[in-house]
PDB file of C-alpha atoms in Angstrom:
ATOM      1  CA  UNK A 260     -94.191 -50.280-199.271  1.00  0.00           C
ATOM      2  CA  UNK A 261     -91.874 -52.319-197.400  1.00  0.00           C
ATOM      3  CA  UNK A 262     -89.141 -53.541-200.165  1.00  0.00           C
ATOM      4  CA  UNK A 263     -86.033 -55.896-200.506  1.00  0.00           C
ATOM      5  CA  UNK A 264     -83.281 -54.191-200.421  1.00  0.00           C
ATOM      6  CA  UNK A 265     -79.778 -55.139-202.460  1.00  0.00           C
ATOM      7  CA  UNK A 266     -76.068 -54.446-202.240  1.00  0.00           C
ATOM      8  CA  UNK A 267     -73.990 -53.674-204.909  1.00  0.00           C
ATOM      9  CA  UNK A 268     -76.113 -53.003-207.433  1.00  0.00           C
ATOM     10  CA  UNK A 269     -72.685 -54.677-209.770  1.00  0.00           C
ATOM     11  CA  UNK A 270     -70.273 -56.553-208.450  1.00  0.00           C
ATOM     12  CA  UNK A 271     -66.876 -57.051-210.813  1.00  0.00           C
ATOM     13  CA  UNK A 272     -64.139 -59.130-209.864  1.00  0.00           C
ATOM     14  CA  UNK A 273     -61.340 -61.367-210.944  1.00  0.00           C
ATOM     15  CA  UNK A 274     -62.066 -64.922-211.161  1.00  0.00           C
ATOM     16  CA  UNK A 275     -60.560 -67.262-208.245  1.00  0.00           C
ATOM     17  CA  UNK A 276     -61.506 -63.999-205.804  1.00  0.00           C
ATOM     18  CA  UNK A 277     -64.169 -63.875-202.954  1.00  0.00           C
ATOM     19  CA  UNK A 278     -67.561 -62.305-203.404  1.00  0.00           C
ATOM     20  CA  UNK A 279     -70.725 -61.861-200.888  1.00  0.00           C
ATOM     21  CA  UNK A 280     -73.650 -60.228-202.279  1.00  0.00           C
ATOM     22  CA  UNK A 281     -75.851 -58.424-199.146  1.00  0.00           C
ATOM     23  CA  UNK A 282     -79.456 -58.620-199.094  1.00  0.00           C
ATOM     24  CA  UNK A 283     -82.207 -57.270-196.112  1.00  0.00           C
ATOM     25  CA  UNK A 284     -85.086 -58.819-196.432  1.00  0.00           C
ATOM     26  CA  UNK A 285     -88.791 -57.344-195.815  1.00  0.00           C
ATOM     27  CA  UNK A 286     -88.845 -57.023-191.994  1.00  0.00           C
ATOM     28  CA  UNK A 287     -91.193 -59.254-190.598  1.00  0.00           C
ATOM     29  CA  UNK A 288     -90.458 -61.572-193.393  1.00  0.00           C
ATOM     30  CA  UNK A 289     -88.776 -65.111-191.856  1.00  0.00           C
ATOM     31  CA  UNK A 290     -87.955 -67.513-194.958  1.00  0.00           C
ATOM     32  CA  UNK A 291     -85.400 -66.139-197.017  1.00  0.00           C
ATOM     33  CA  UNK A 292     -84.359 -67.441-201.012  1.00  0.00           C
ATOM     34  CA  UNK A 293     -81.200 -66.649-203.528  1.00  0.00           C
ATOM     35  CA  UNK A 294     -81.879 -66.974-207.043  1.00  0.00           C
ATOM     36  CA  UNK A 295     -79.795 -66.499-210.217  1.00  0.00           C
ATOM     37  CA  UNK A 296     -80.580 -65.225-213.447  1.00  0.00           C
ATOM     38  CA  UNK A 297     -77.875 -65.423-216.311  1.00  0.00           C
ATOM     39  CA  UNK A 298     -78.618 -63.210-218.578  1.00  0.00           C
ATOM     40  CA  UNK A 299     -81.124 -63.863-221.515  1.00  0.00           C
ATOM     41  CA  UNK A 300     -82.407 -67.162-219.520  1.00  0.00           C
ATOM     42  CA  UNK A 301     -85.398 -68.232-217.108  1.00  0.00           C
ATOM     43  CA  UNK A 302     -84.187 -67.614-213.229  1.00  0.00           C
ATOM     44  CA  UNK A 303     -83.261 -70.499-211.227  1.00  0.00           C
ATOM     45  CA  UNK A 304     -83.435 -71.080-207.007  1.00  0.00           C
ATOM     46  CA  UNK A 305     -79.904 -71.563-205.460  1.00  0.00           C
ATOM     47  CA  UNK A 306     -81.305 -71.577-201.855  1.00  0.00           C
ATOM     48  CA  UNK A 307     -83.759 -71.081-199.668  1.00  0.00           C
ATOM     49  CA  UNK A 308     -83.333 -70.271-195.557  1.00  0.00           C
ATOM     50  CA  UNK A 309     -85.377 -70.619-192.468  1.00  0.00           C
ATOM     51  CA  UNK A 310     -84.400 -70.464-188.373  1.00  0.00           C
ATOM     52  CA  UNK A 311     -80.586 -70.121-189.874  1.00  0.00           C
ATOM     53  CA  UNK A 312     -79.979 -73.212-191.640  1.00  0.00           C
ATOM     54  CA  UNK A 313     -80.372 -74.007-195.265  1.00  0.00           C
ATOM     55  CA  UNK A 314     -83.579 -75.493-195.928  1.00  0.00           C
ATOM     56  CA  UNK A 315     -83.729 -76.566-199.205  1.00  0.00           C
ATOM     57  CA  UNK A 316     -80.584 -76.189-202.059  1.00  0.00           C
ATOM     58  CA  UNK A 317     -79.894 -76.854-205.631  1.00  0.00           C
ATOM     59  CA  UNK A 318     -77.514 -78.268-207.093  1.00  0.00           C
ATOM     60  CA  UNK A 319     -75.791 -74.879-208.831  1.00  0.00           C
ATOM     61  CA  UNK A 320     -75.440 -74.594-204.572  1.00  0.00           C
ATOM     62  CA  UNK A 321     -71.915 -76.476-204.733  1.00  0.00           C
ATOM     63  CA  UNK A 322     -69.186 -76.194-201.262  1.00  0.00           C
ATOM     64  CA  UNK A 323     -68.226 -72.734-202.852  1.00  0.00           C
ATOM     65  CA  UNK A 324     -71.451 -70.852-202.410  1.00  0.00           C
ATOM     66  CA  UNK A 325     -73.083 -70.097-198.515  1.00  0.00           C
ATOM     67  CA  UNK A 326     -75.205 -67.617-196.661  1.00  0.00           C
ATOM     68  CA  UNK A 327     -75.546 -66.500-194.029  1.00  0.00           C
ATOM     69  CA  UNK A 328     -78.024 -63.704-191.660  1.00  0.00           C
ATOM     70  CA  UNK A 329     -75.118 -62.513-189.547  1.00  0.00           C
ATOM     71  CA  UNK A 330     -77.855 -60.160-187.667  1.00  0.00           C
ATOM     72  CA  UNK A 331     -80.842 -59.913-187.080  1.00  0.00           C
ATOM     73  CA  UNK A 332     -81.262 -57.672-190.930  1.00  0.00           C
ATOM     74  CA  UNK A 333     -78.865 -58.750-193.094  1.00  0.00           C
ATOM     75  CA  UNK A 334     -79.374 -61.708-195.505  1.00  0.00           C
ATOM     76  CA  UNK A 335     -75.556 -62.620-197.345  1.00  0.00           C
ATOM     77  CA  UNK A 336     -74.191 -64.674-200.204  1.00  0.00           C
ATOM     78  CA  UNK A 337     -70.744 -65.479-200.336  1.00  0.00           C
ATOM     79  CA  UNK A 338     -69.206 -67.344-203.808  1.00  0.00           C
ATOM     80  CA  UNK A 339     -65.763 -68.520-202.482  1.00  0.00           C
ATOM     81  CA  UNK A 340     -63.786 -68.436-205.505  1.00  0.00           C
ATOM     82  CA  UNK A 341     -65.489 -67.061-208.471  1.00  0.00           C
ATOM     83  CA  UNK A 342     -65.864 -68.778-212.075  1.00  0.00           C
ATOM     84  CA  UNK A 343     -66.459 -66.564-215.158  1.00  0.00           C
ATOM     85  CA  UNK A 344     -69.774 -69.036-214.637  1.00  0.00           C
ATOM     86  CA  UNK A 345     -70.318 -67.494-212.006  1.00  0.00           C
ATOM     87  CA  UNK A 346     -70.942 -64.203-214.145  1.00  0.00           C
ATOM     88  CA  UNK A 347     -75.112 -63.345-213.429  1.00  0.00           C
ATOM     89  CA  UNK A 348     -78.295 -61.522-211.410  1.00  0.00           C
ATOM     90  CA  UNK A 349     -78.272 -62.674-207.891  1.00  0.00           C
ATOM     91  CA  UNK A 350     -81.974 -62.263-206.496  1.00  0.00           C
ATOM     92  CA  UNK A 351     -82.308 -62.396-202.913  1.00  0.00           C
ATOM     93  CA  UNK A 352     -86.003 -62.709-201.865  1.00  0.00           C
ATOM     94  CA  UNK A 353     -87.765 -63.504-199.214  1.00  0.00           C
ATOM     95  CA  UNK A 354     -91.429 -64.548-197.474  1.00  0.00           C
ATOM     96  CA  UNK A 355     -93.582 -64.484-194.535  1.00  0.00           C
ATOM     97  CA  UNK A 356     -95.268 -67.078-192.388  1.00  0.00           C
ATOM     98  CA  UNK A 357     -98.607 -67.360-191.772  1.00  0.00           C
ATOM     99  CA  UNK A 358    -100.774 -66.846-194.723  1.00  0.00           C
ATOM    100  CA  UNK A 359     -98.816 -64.843-197.188  1.00  0.00           C
ATOM    101  CA  UNK A 360     -96.429 -67.523-198.688  1.00  0.00           C
ATOM    102  CA  UNK A 361     -95.810 -64.885-202.001  1.00  0.00           C
ATOM    103  CA  UNK A 362     -91.582 -64.389-202.499  1.00  0.00           C
ATOM    104  CA  UNK A 363     -90.927 -60.800-202.973  1.00  0.00           C
ATOM    105  CA  UNK A 364     -87.399 -60.595-204.606  1.00  0.00           C
ATOM    106  CA  UNK A 365     -85.403 -57.293-204.571  1.00  0.00           C
ATOM    107  CA  UNK A 366     -83.712 -55.709-207.608  1.00  0.00           C
ATOM    108  CA  UNK A 367     -80.999 -57.564-207.510  1.00  0.00           C
ATOM    109  CA  UNK A 368     -77.027 -58.102-208.200  1.00  0.00           C
ATOM    110  CA  UNK A 369     -75.035 -58.079-211.260  1.00  0.00           C
ATOM    111  CA  UNK A 370     -71.852 -60.117-210.887  1.00  0.00           C
ATOM    112  CA  UNK A 371     -69.192 -59.866-213.742  1.00  0.00           C
ATOM    113  CA  UNK A 372     -66.343 -62.244-213.109  1.00  0.00           C
ATOM    114  CA  UNK A 373     -63.281 -61.049-215.276  1.00  0.00           C
TER     115      UNK A 373
ATOM    116  CA  UNK B 156     -88.322 -82.362-210.093  1.00  0.00           C
ATOM    117  CA  UNK B 157     -90.942 -79.566-211.296  1.00  0.00           C
ATOM    118  CA  UNK B 158     -90.679 -78.155-214.653  1.00  0.00           C
ATOM    119  CA  UNK B 159     -92.178 -75.473-216.094  1.00  0.00           C
ATOM    120  CA  UNK B 160     -92.722 -74.400-219.966  1.00  0.00           C
ATOM    121  CA  UNK B 161     -93.822 -70.963-221.143  1.00  0.00           C
ATOM    122  CA  UNK B 162     -95.179 -69.707-223.752  1.00  0.00           C
ATOM    123  CA  UNK B 163     -94.544 -67.639-226.304  1.00  0.00           C
ATOM    124  CA  UNK B 164     -91.314 -66.625-225.554  1.00  0.00           C
ATOM    125  CA  UNK B 165     -92.173 -63.535-227.631  1.00  0.00           C
ATOM    126  CA  UNK B 166     -95.470 -61.105-228.089  1.00  0.00           C
ATOM    127  CA  UNK B 167     -96.432 -58.280-229.062  1.00  0.00           C
ATOM    128  CA  UNK B 168    -100.048 -56.975-229.930  1.00  0.00           C
ATOM    129  CA  UNK B 169    -101.510 -53.263-230.151  1.00  0.00           C
ATOM    130  CA  UNK B 170    -102.495 -50.692-227.495  1.00  0.00           C
ATOM    131  CA  UNK B 171    -105.237 -52.285-226.257  1.00  0.00           C
ATOM    132  CA  UNK B 172    -106.043 -55.587-227.604  1.00  0.00           C
ATOM    133  CA  UNK B 173    -105.694 -58.617-224.754  1.00  0.00           C
ATOM    134  CA  UNK B 174    -102.670 -60.938-223.768  1.00  0.00           C
ATOM    135  CA  UNK B 175    -102.796 -64.434-222.627  1.00  0.00           C
ATOM    136  CA  UNK B 176     -98.913 -66.093-221.867  1.00  0.00           C
ATOM    137  CA  UNK B 177     -99.324 -70.008-221.667  1.00  0.00           C
ATOM    138  CA  UNK B 178     -97.511 -72.426-219.056  1.00  0.00           C
ATOM    139  CA  UNK B 179     -97.751 -75.852-218.648  1.00  0.00           C
ATOM    140  CA  UNK B 180     -96.096 -77.682-215.194  1.00  0.00           C
ATOM    141  CA  UNK B 181     -95.351 -81.831-214.541  1.00  0.00           C
ATOM    142  CA  UNK B 182     -94.986 -81.842-210.953  1.00  0.00           C
ATOM    143  CA  UNK B 183     -98.825 -82.298-209.861  1.00  0.00           C
ATOM    144  CA  UNK B 184     -97.872 -81.268-206.339  1.00  0.00           C
ATOM    145  CA  UNK B 185     -97.023 -78.154-206.818  1.00  0.00           C
ATOM    146  CA  UNK B 186    -100.177 -76.130-205.738  1.00  0.00           C
ATOM    147  CA  UNK B 187     -98.940 -72.542-205.479  1.00  0.00           C
ATOM    148  CA  UNK B 188     -98.486 -71.176-209.336  1.00  0.00           C
ATOM    149  CA  UNK B 189     -97.780 -66.838-209.432  1.00  0.00           C
ATOM    150  CA  UNK B 190     -96.546 -64.246-212.491  1.00  0.00           C
ATOM    151  CA  UNK B 191     -93.517 -62.428-212.126  1.00  0.00           C
ATOM    152  CA  UNK B 192     -93.109 -59.283-214.197  1.00  0.00           C
ATOM    153  CA  UNK B 193     -89.694 -57.438-214.441  1.00  0.00           C
ATOM    154  CA  UNK B 194     -88.658 -54.803-216.128  1.00  0.00           C
ATOM    155  CA  UNK B 195     -85.530 -53.644-217.461  1.00  0.00           C
ATOM    156  CA  UNK B 196     -82.426 -54.011-215.075  1.00  0.00           C
ATOM    157  CA  UNK B 197     -84.952 -54.662-212.526  1.00  0.00           C
ATOM    158  CA  UNK B 198     -85.716 -57.654-209.262  1.00  0.00           C
ATOM    159  CA  UNK B 199     -89.372 -59.856-210.535  1.00  0.00           C
ATOM    160  CA  UNK B 200     -92.123 -57.599-209.112  1.00  0.00           C
ATOM    161  CA  UNK B 201     -95.017 -60.300-208.021  1.00  0.00           C
ATOM    162  CA  UNK B 202     -98.308 -59.559-210.054  1.00  0.00           C
ATOM    163  CA  UNK B 203    -100.690 -62.027-209.512  1.00  0.00           C
ATOM    164  CA  UNK B 204    -100.711 -65.467-208.058  1.00  0.00           C
ATOM    165  CA  UNK B 205    -103.155 -68.720-208.203  1.00  0.00           C
ATOM    166  CA  UNK B 206    -103.796 -71.387-205.201  1.00  0.00           C
ATOM    167  CA  UNK B 207    -105.000 -74.635-206.698  1.00  0.00           C
ATOM    168  CA  UNK B 208    -107.776 -74.163-205.142  1.00  0.00           C
ATOM    169  CA  UNK B 209    -109.848 -72.086-207.432  1.00  0.00           C
ATOM    170  CA  UNK B 210    -109.791 -71.769-211.150  1.00  0.00           C
ATOM    171  CA  UNK B 211    -109.656 -67.525-211.718  1.00  0.00           C
ATOM    172  CA  UNK B 212    -108.737 -64.996-209.992  1.00  0.00           C
ATOM    173  CA  UNK B 213    -108.922 -61.919-211.183  1.00  0.00           C
ATOM    174  CA  UNK B 214    -106.889 -58.481-210.317  1.00  0.00           C
ATOM    175  CA  UNK B 215    -108.463 -54.864-212.515  1.00  0.00           C
ATOM    176  CA  UNK B 216    -106.611 -56.096-215.685  1.00  0.00           C
ATOM    177  CA  UNK B 217    -104.796 -59.109-215.183  1.00  0.00           C
ATOM    178  CA  UNK B 218    -106.564 -62.492-214.671  1.00  0.00           C
ATOM    179  CA  UNK B 219    -104.670 -65.665-214.216  1.00  0.00           C
ATOM    180  CA  UNK B 220    -106.514 -69.057-215.175  1.00  0.00           C
ATOM    181  CA  UNK B 221    -105.835 -72.620-213.151  1.00  0.00           C
ATOM    182  CA  UNK B 222    -107.053 -76.052-214.711  1.00  0.00           C
ATOM    183  CA  UNK B 223    -105.367 -78.368-211.947  1.00  0.00           C
ATOM    184  CA  UNK B 224    -105.948 -81.458-214.538  1.00  0.00           C
ATOM    185  CA  UNK B 225    -104.117 -80.445-217.406  1.00  0.00           C
ATOM    186  CA  UNK B 226    -101.440 -78.481-215.179  1.00  0.00           C
ATOM    187  CA  UNK B 227    -102.148 -75.836-216.789  1.00  0.00           C
ATOM    188  CA  UNK B 228    -102.120 -71.746-216.116  1.00  0.00           C
ATOM    189  CA  UNK B 229    -102.144 -69.076-218.219  1.00  0.00           C
ATOM    190  CA  UNK B 230    -101.823 -65.252-217.512  1.00  0.00           C
ATOM    191  CA  UNK B 231    -104.714 -62.723-219.219  1.00  0.00           C
ATOM    192  CA  UNK B 232    -103.977 -59.080-219.626  1.00  0.00           C
ATOM    193  CA  UNK B 233    -106.893 -57.221-221.178  1.00  0.00           C
ATOM    194  CA  UNK B 234    -106.912 -53.441-222.466  1.00  0.00           C
ATOM    195  CA  UNK B 235    -102.926 -53.858-222.348  1.00  0.00           C
ATOM    196  CA  UNK B 236    -100.777 -50.221-222.184  1.00  0.00           C
ATOM    197  CA  UNK B 237     -97.385 -49.204-223.335  1.00  0.00           C
ATOM    198  CA  UNK B 238     -96.220 -49.977-219.597  1.00  0.00           C
ATOM    199  CA  UNK B 239     -97.122 -53.667-220.010  1.00  0.00           C
ATOM    200  CA  UNK B 240     -94.367 -54.189-221.822  1.00  0.00           C
ATOM    201  CA  UNK B 241     -91.689 -56.336-220.071  1.00  0.00           C
ATOM    202  CA  UNK B 242     -91.045 -59.855-219.485  1.00  0.00           C
ATOM    203  CA  UNK B 243     -93.447 -62.019-217.776  1.00  0.00           C
ATOM    204  CA  UNK B 244     -92.048 -64.598-216.024  1.00  0.00           C
ATOM    205  CA  UNK B 245     -94.862 -67.525-214.830  1.00  0.00           C
ATOM    206  CA  UNK B 246     -93.754 -70.003-211.862  1.00  0.00           C
ATOM    207  CA  UNK B 247     -95.050 -72.758-209.509  1.00  0.00           C
ATOM    208  CA  UNK B 248     -93.963 -73.601-206.193  1.00  0.00           C
ATOM    209  CA  UNK B 249     -95.280 -76.559-203.582  1.00  0.00           C
ATOM    210  CA  UNK B 250     -96.632 -74.340-199.942  1.00  0.00           C
ATOM    211  CA  UNK B 251     -96.393 -76.086-197.132  1.00  0.00           C
ATOM    212  CA  UNK B 252     -97.070 -75.401-193.786  1.00  0.00           C
ATOM    213  CA  UNK B 253     -93.935 -74.774-193.370  1.00  0.00           C
ATOM    214  CA  UNK B 254     -93.631 -72.205-195.634  1.00  0.00           C
ATOM    215  CA  UNK B 255     -92.983 -71.860-199.296  1.00  0.00           C
ATOM    216  CA  UNK B 256     -90.352 -74.465-201.003  1.00  0.00           C
ATOM    217  CA  UNK B 257     -88.393 -73.155-204.064  1.00  0.00           C
ATOM    218  CA  UNK B 258     -90.335 -71.268-207.016  1.00  0.00           C
ATOM    219  CA  UNK B 259     -89.456 -73.233-210.623  1.00  0.00           C
ATOM    220  CA  UNK B 260     -89.694 -70.326-213.082  1.00  0.00           C
ATOM    221  CA  UNK B 261     -90.717 -70.287-216.795  1.00  0.00           C
ATOM    222  CA  UNK B 262     -88.920 -69.408-218.836  1.00  0.00           C
ATOM    223  CA  UNK B 263     -90.316 -66.185-219.692  1.00  0.00           C
ATOM    224  CA  UNK B 264     -91.970 -64.391-222.597  1.00  0.00           C
ATOM    225  CA  UNK B 265     -91.231 -60.862-223.433  1.00  0.00           C
ATOM    226  CA  UNK B 266     -94.559 -58.453-224.262  1.00  0.00           C
ATOM    227  CA  UNK B 267     -94.548 -55.671-226.098  1.00  0.00           C
ATOM    228  CA  UNK B 268     -97.296 -53.257-226.608  1.00  0.00           C
ATOM    229  CA  UNK B 269     -97.052 -50.744-229.792  1.00  0.00           C
ATOM    230  CA  UNK B 270     -99.132 -47.792-229.667  1.00  0.00           C
TER     231      UNK B 270
END
């Protein structure tokens, strides 16, 4: 069964450094999302992406965040200057256009900012 | 914006008994309500969903009910098994002709099945 994949599974970085989290959505999906989950808390929406542009973003998704689909398969989240409070699990999700609107999540990247 | 409340935060049931998790939502425009199961160290896994044009949906031991008037939806798991132990999240979204908008998640329920 097709699935969303994410790399790396765990990323440790120092405060102020840039990180890029990578996702490969399900191949025939057209809508892409990033969510994050701070340890023990609910999953929070960050950004949605369709047709090579941001559809919607939350207030969490400030100028230090950016997303990109650099080729036909990858979808990336960049954090320009990481802060301690960026430590969280970051989940990529994708959904298909047409009749099916279900969002399928990847296994996540655990980001630890020290 | 949408706000989703979920109860209880923890739930322990004997194996074989039923478990019920309840959620309420605030935005009457929400029309898509998925439930996700999250096992330790993994991403949320979609287990069942319901759209606002139906009141109930069932898939084997799992069922979801929706009361649009009360803005309330529930997950029912019957004949619980140890592998049902996980954190369950409800969510709400607005489906449009262009695809889903964002999912707003509840706070999660940690379900423990006691053998």
